[in-house]
Coordinates of C-alpha atoms in Angstrom, one line a residue:
X1 CA 0.0 0.0 0.0
X2 CA 1.3 3.4 -1.0
X3 CA 0.4 6.2 1.6
X4 CA -1.4 9.3 0.3
X5 CA 0.5 11.4 2.8
X6 CA 3.4 10.9 5.2
X7 CA 3.2 13.5 8.0
X8 CA 6.4 14.8 9.5
X9 CA 7.0 17.1 12.4
X10 CA 10.2 18.8 11.0
X11 CA 12.3 19.2 7.9
X12 CA 15.1 17.2 9.5
X13 CA 12.8 14.2 9.2
X14 CA 12.3 15.0 5.5
X15 CA 16.1 14.7 4.9
X16 CA 16.2 11.3 6.7
X17 CA 13.2 10.1 4.7
X18 CA 14.9 11.1 1.5
X19 CA 18.0 9.1 2.4
X20 CA 16.1 6.0 3.4
X21 CA 13.3 5.9 0.9
X22 CA 13.5 8.6 -1.9
X23 CA 10.3 7.4 -3.7
X24 CA 8.3 8.4 -0.5
X25 CA 9.3 12.1 -0.7
X26 CA 6.4 13.3 -2.9
X27 CA 4.0 12.1 -0.2
X28 CA 5.8 13.8 2.7
X29 CA 4.2 16.8 4.4
X30 CA 5.8 18.8 7.2
X31 CA 3.0 19.6 9.6
X32 CA 4.6 20.3 13.0
X33 CA 3.1 18.6 16.1
X34 CA -0.4 19.4 17.2
X35 CA 0.3 18.0 20.7
X36 CA 3.2 20.4 21.2
X37 CA 1.1 23.3 19.8
X38 CA -1.7 22.6 22.4
X39 CA 0.9 22.6 25.2
X40 CA 2.3 25.9 24.0
X41 CA -1.2 27.3 23.9
X42 CA -1.8 26.2 27.5
X43 CA 1.2 27.8 29.2
X44 CA -1.0 30.6 30.7
X45 CA -2.9 27.9 32.7
X46 CA 0.2 26.7 34.5
X47 CA -1.0 27.9 37.9
X48 CA -4.4 26.2 37.3
X49 CA -2.8 22.9 36.5
X50 CA -0.6 23.1 39.5
X51 CA -3.6 23.7 41.7
X52 CA -5.4 20.8 40.2
X53 CA -2.4 18.6 41.1
X54 CA -2.5 19.8 44.7
X55 CA 0.7 21.9 44.3
X56 CA 1.0 24.9 46.6
X57 CA 2.9 28.0 45.4
X58 CA 5.8 27.1 47.7
X59 CA 6.1 23.5 46.5
X60 CA 8.1 22.0 43.7
X61 CA 6.4 19.6 41.3
X62 CA 8.5 16.6 40.0
X63 CA 7.0 14.8 37.0
X64 CA 8.3 11.3 36.5
X65 CA 7.8 9.8 33.0
X66 CA 8.3 6.3 31.8
X67 CA 7.9 4.8 28.3
X68 CA 7.6 1.0 27.8
X69 CA 10.1 -1.6 26.9
X70 CA 13.4 -3.0 28.3
X71 CA 15.2 0.4 28.4
X72 CA 12.3 2.3 30.1
X73 CA 12.5 3.9 33.5
X74 CA 10.2 1.3 35.1
X75 CA 12.3 -1.5 33.7
X76 CA 15.7 0.0 34.6
X77 CA 14.8 1.8 37.8
X78 CA 11.6 0.4 39.2
X79 CA 12.4 1.5 42.7
X80 CA 13.0 5.2 41.7
X81 CA 9.4 6.4 42.1
X82 CA 9.2 5.1 45.7
X83 CA 12.7 6.5 46.4
X84 CA 11.8 10.0 45.1
X85 CA 8.7 10.0 47.3
X86 CA 10.8 8.8 50.3
X87 CA 13.6 11.3 49.8
X88 CA 11.6 14.5 49.1
X89 CA 9.7 16.0 52.1
X90 CA 6.0 16.0 51.3
X91 CA 5.4 19.6 52.4
X92 CA 8.1 20.9 49.9
X93 CA 7.6 18.6 46.9
X94 CA 4.9 16.7 45.0
X95 CA 5.7 13.8 42.7
X96 CA 3.5 12.9 39.7
X97 CA 3.9 9.9 37.5
X98 CA 3.0 9.9 33.8
X99 CA 3.2 6.3 32.6
X100 CA 3.0 5.1 29.0
X101 CA -0.3 3.1 28.4
X102 CA 1.7 0.1 27.2
X103 CA 3.1 -0.3 30.7
X104 CA -0.3 -1.2 32.2
X105 CA -0.3 -4.8 30.9
X106 CA 3.0 -5.5 32.6
X107 CA 3.1 -3.3 35.7
X108 CA -0.6 -2.8 36.4
X109 CA -3.1 0.1 35.7
X110 CA -0.8 3.0 36.6
X111 CA -2.3 6.2 35.1
X112 CA -2.2 9.9 35.6
X113 CA -4.5 11.5 33.1
X114 CA -3.7 14.5 30.9
X115 CA 0.1 14.3 31.2
X116 CA 0.5 17.4 29.0
X117 CA -0.9 19.6 31.8
X118 CA 1.5 17.9 34.2
X119 CA 4.5 18.9 32.0
X120 CA 3.3 22.5 31.8
X121 CA 2.9 22.5 35.6
X122 CA 6.3 20.8 36.3
X123 CA 9.4 22.2 38.0
X124 CA 11.4 19.2 36.9
X125 CA 10.9 16.2 34.5
X126 CA 12.6 12.9 35.4
X127 CA 12.6 10.8 32.2
X128 CA 13.9 8.0 30.1
X129 CA 14.1 7.8 26.3
X130 CA 10.4 8.2 25.8
X131 CA 8.9 11.2 23.8
X132 CA 7.3 12.8 26.9
X133 CA 10.7 14.0 28.1
X134 CA 11.3 15.7 24.7
X135 CA 8.1 17.7 25.1
X136 CA 9.2 18.7 28.6
X137 CA 12.6 19.9 27.3
X138 CA 10.9 21.8 24.5
X139 CA 8.7 23.5 27.1
X140 CA 11.9 24.7 28.7
X141 CA 11.6 22.5 31.8
X142 CA 14.6 21.2 33.7
X143 CA 15.2 17.5 32.8
X144 CA 17.0 14.7 34.5
X145 CA 17.7 11.4 32.8
X146 CA 17.0 8.4 35.1
X147 CA 17.1 5.7 32.4
X148 CA 17.2 5.2 28.7
X149 CA 18.3 2.9 25.9
X150 CA 20.0 4.7 23.0
X151 CA 19.7 1.6 20.8
X152 CA 15.9 1.9 20.9
X153 CA 15.8 5.3 19.3
X154 CA 17.0 6.9 16.0
X155 CA 20.5 8.2 16.8
X156 CA 19.8 11.2 14.6
X157 CA 16.5 12.0 16.2
X158 CA 15.5 14.5 19.0
X159 CA 15.1 11.8 21.7
X160 CA 18.7 10.6 21.1
X161 CA 19.9 14.2 21.2
X162 CA 18.2 14.8 24.5
X163 CA 19.8 11.6 25.9
X164 CA 23.1 13.2 25.1
X165 CA 22.2 16.7 26.5
X166 CA 20.3 16.1 29.7
X167 CA 22.1 15.6 33.0
X168 CA 21.9 12.1 34.5
X169 CA 20.3 11.2 37.8
X170 CA 22.7 9.1 39.8
X171 CA 20.8 6.6 42.0
X172 CA 23.8 6.0 44.3
X173 CA 23.8 9.7 45.5
X174 CA 21.1 11.6 47.5
X175 CA 18.2 12.3 45.2
X176 CA 17.0 15.5 46.8
X177 CA 20.3 17.3 46.2
X178 CA 20.3 16.2 42.6
X179 CA 16.6 17.3 42.2
X180 CA 17.4 20.8 43.7
X181 CA 20.6 21.2 41.7
X182 CA 18.7 20.4 38.4
X183 CA 16.0 22.9 39.2
X184 CA 18.3 25.6 40.5
X185 CA 21.0 25.1 37.9
X186 CA 18.6 25.1 34.9
X187 CA 19.5 27.8 32.3
X188 CA 16.3 29.0 30.4
X189 CA 16.6 28.3 26.7
X190 CA 19.0 25.3 27.3
X191 CA 16.9 23.1 25.0
X192 CA 15.8 25.8 22.5
X193 CA 17.8 24.4 19.7
X194 CA 16.4 21.0 20.4
X195 CA 12.9 22.3 20.2
X196 CA 13.5 24.2 17.0
X197 CA 15.0 21.1 15.4
X198 CA 12.1 18.9 16.5
X199 CA 8.9 20.9 16.0
X200 CA 8.3 22.8 12.8
X201 CA 5.5 25.4 12.2
X202 CA 4.9 26.1 15.9
X203 CA 1.2 27.1 16.3
X204 CA 0.3 26.2 12.8
X205 CA 0.2 22.4 12.9
X206 CA -3.6 22.0 13.1
X207 CA -4.2 24.4 10.3
X208 CA -1.7 22.5 8.1
X209 CA -3.1 19.1 9.0
X210 CA -6.7 20.3 8.4
X211 CA -5.7 21.5 4.9
X212 CA -4.0 18.2 4.1
X213 CA -7.0 16.1 5.3
X214 CA -9.7 18.1 3.6
X215 CA -7.6 18.0 0.4
X216 CA -7.3 14.2 0.6
X217 CA -11.0 13.9 1.1
X218 CA -11.8 16.2 -1.8
X219 CA -13.8 18.5 0.4
X220 CA -13.8 22.3 0.7
X221 CA -11.9 23.5 3.8
X222 CA -13.8 25.6 6.4
X223 CA -12.8 29.3 6.4
X224 CA -10.3 30.6 8.9
X225 CA -7.5 28.8 10.7
X226 CA -8.1 25.8 12.9
X227 CA -8.5 26.7 16.6
X228 CA -5.8 25.5 19.0
X229 CA -7.6 24.6 22.2
X230 CA -5.9 24.7 25.5
X231 CA -5.6 21.5 27.6
X232 CA -8.1 20.6 30.3
X233 CA -6.9 20.5 33.9
X234 CA -5.4 17.2 35.0
X235 CA -7.3 14.6 37.0
X236 CA -4.7 12.7 39.1
X237 CA -5.6 9.4 40.7
X238 CA -4.7 8.5 44.3
X239 CA -4.8 10.5 47.6
X240 CA -2.5 12.2 50.0
X241 CA -0.6 10.0 52.5
X242 CA -2.5 9.2 55.7
X243 CA 0.6 8.0 57.7
X244 CA 3.6 10.2 58.0
X245 CA 7.1 9.9 59.6
X246 CA 7.8 13.3 61.0
X247 CA 11.4 14.3 61.7
X248 CA 11.9 17.3 64.0
X249 CA 15.1 19.0 65.2
X250 CA 15.7 22.0 67.4
X251 CA 18.1 24.5 65.9
X252 CA 19.6 27.3 68.0
X253 CA 19.4 30.8 66.6
X254 CA 22.3 33.1 66.4
X255 CA 22.7 36.1 68.7
X256 CA 20.7 34.5 71.5
X257 CA 17.4 34.3 69.5
X258 CA 14.7 31.8 70.3
X259 CA 15.4 28.2 69.1
X260 CA 13.6 27.1 65.9
X261 CA 12.0 23.7 65.4
X262 CA 12.6 22.3 61.9
X263 CA 10.1 19.7 60.7
X264 CA 10.0 17.5 57.7
X265 CA 7.3 14.9 56.8
X266 CA 7.7 11.8 54.7
X267 CA 5.1 9.1 53.7
X268 CA 5.4 6.3 56.3
X269 CA 5.0 3.6 53.6
X270 CA 8.3 4.6 52.0
X271 CA 11.5 2.9 53.1
X272 CA 13.7 5.4 54.8
X273 CA 16.8 3.7 56.3
X274 CA 18.3 7.1 57.3
X275 CA 15.8 7.5 60.1
X276 CA 17.6 4.8 62.1
X277 CA 20.8 6.8 61.9
X278 CA 21.8 9.1 64.8
X279 CA 21.3 12.6 63.4
X280 CA 20.1 14.5 66.4
X281 CA 16.5 14.5 65.0
X282 CA 13.5 13.2 66.8
X283 CA 11.2 11.0 64.6
X284 CA 7.6 10.2 65.4
X285 CA 4.8 8.5 63.5
X286 CA 1.6 10.5 62.8
X287 CA -1.4 8.6 61.4
X288 CA -4.8 9.8 60.2
X289 CA -7.6 7.6 61.5
X290 CA -8.7 6.9 57.9
X291 CA -5.5 4.9 57.4
X292 CA -6.4 1.3 56.3
X293 CA -3.2 -0.3 57.7
X294 CA -4.0 -1.4 61.2
X295 CA -0.3 -1.9 62.0
X296 CA 0.4 1.8 61.3
X297 CA -2.6 2.8 63.5
X298 CA -1.4 0.7 66.3
X299 CA 2.2 2.0 66.0
X300 CA 1.1 5.7 65.9
X301 CA 2.6 8.2 68.3
X302 CA 0.1 10.8 67.1
X303 CA -3.4 10.1 65.8
X304 CA -5.1 12.7 63.6
X305 CA -8.7 13.2 62.5
X306 CA -9.2 15.8 59.7
X307 CA -12.9 15.1 59.1
X308 CA -15.7 16.3 61.4
X309 CA -16.5 14.1 64.5
X310 CA -20.1 13.5 63.3
X311 CA -22.1 14.9 66.1
X312 CA -20.0 14.1 69.2
X313 CA -17.5 16.4 70.9
X314 CA -13.9 16.4 69.8
X315 CA -12.9 15.8 73.5
X316 CA -15.0 12.6 73.5
X317 CA -13.4 11.4 70.2
X318 CA -9.8 12.0 71.5
X319 CA -10.5 10.1 74.7
X320 CA -12.0 7.2 72.7
X321 CA -9.0 7.2 70.3
X322 CA -6.5 7.1 73.1
X323 CA -8.4 4.2 74.7
X324 CA -8.5 2.2 71.5
X325 CA -4.8 2.7 70.8
X326 CA -3.0 2.8 74.1
X327 CA 0.4 3.1 72.4
X328 CA -0.6 6.5 71.0
X329 CA 0.7 9.6 73.0
X330 CA -1.4 12.4 71.3
X331 CA -4.8 12.4 69.6
X332 CA -6.0 15.6 67.8

């Protein structure tokens, strides 16, 4: 079968097509990338997307992306999502995972809808050799390479170029320091040349594709350019942690000022071996009563109830909670 049209995102692909299959050149059309155009048209909604993902203005959003296959992040570094959640204090960072649909069959139904909004909202993209990382770089987001298989991509393509350009996340070293360094050390425009060499006709892709398709169908094209719609807000799955390891440490102020208590919270389900190390910090377990793990409830130092007490006084509820869980020291 001979295609009526071969749609390419950039002229660089046209050169490669000519080298590999010269007879296909008459059918080639450079039309840019409508997905990229929609993300560019949605940048003004960044605060809205961050709010939909539960990100406060003082928090940093880390977007973790994985494609599928043997070189993907979930194949090469399956433990990385849990390690990021464990190493980044939950009051200072939020972590979102955008997983390729082909991963579901092998790793289960992991999904965060509307990944494009998450990229716009991101402060950092942690990626492999999938295309999502290329979009993140083109949107001028800091990028860290956590996995990737160069043999699975075209060495002349944009994904391979980003594999060579992006700094690498080293799993043997503290993750938080690498995350902060990547965000703080990012130079705006670092990937501008990559974006220019990957996406042609920015903002015009839908108009070009519409003209092409109406022409192939032999129909008159509607008047005016095609409208580029912004992206709907994301709808993440999951909920906030209900059991937290809370690390507190008293710091003396200079010049005789009052001491300051520094606090950091981490999901209790994450493995944090550093908590057993002598660091001068006090660590306690705070658990919401909605936690489904009875072992965590029974081990709690502090029990919390965020929802109303449904008609009976808070004092009565706290007394009941302390009686039900005698190992608990505080209920609030």
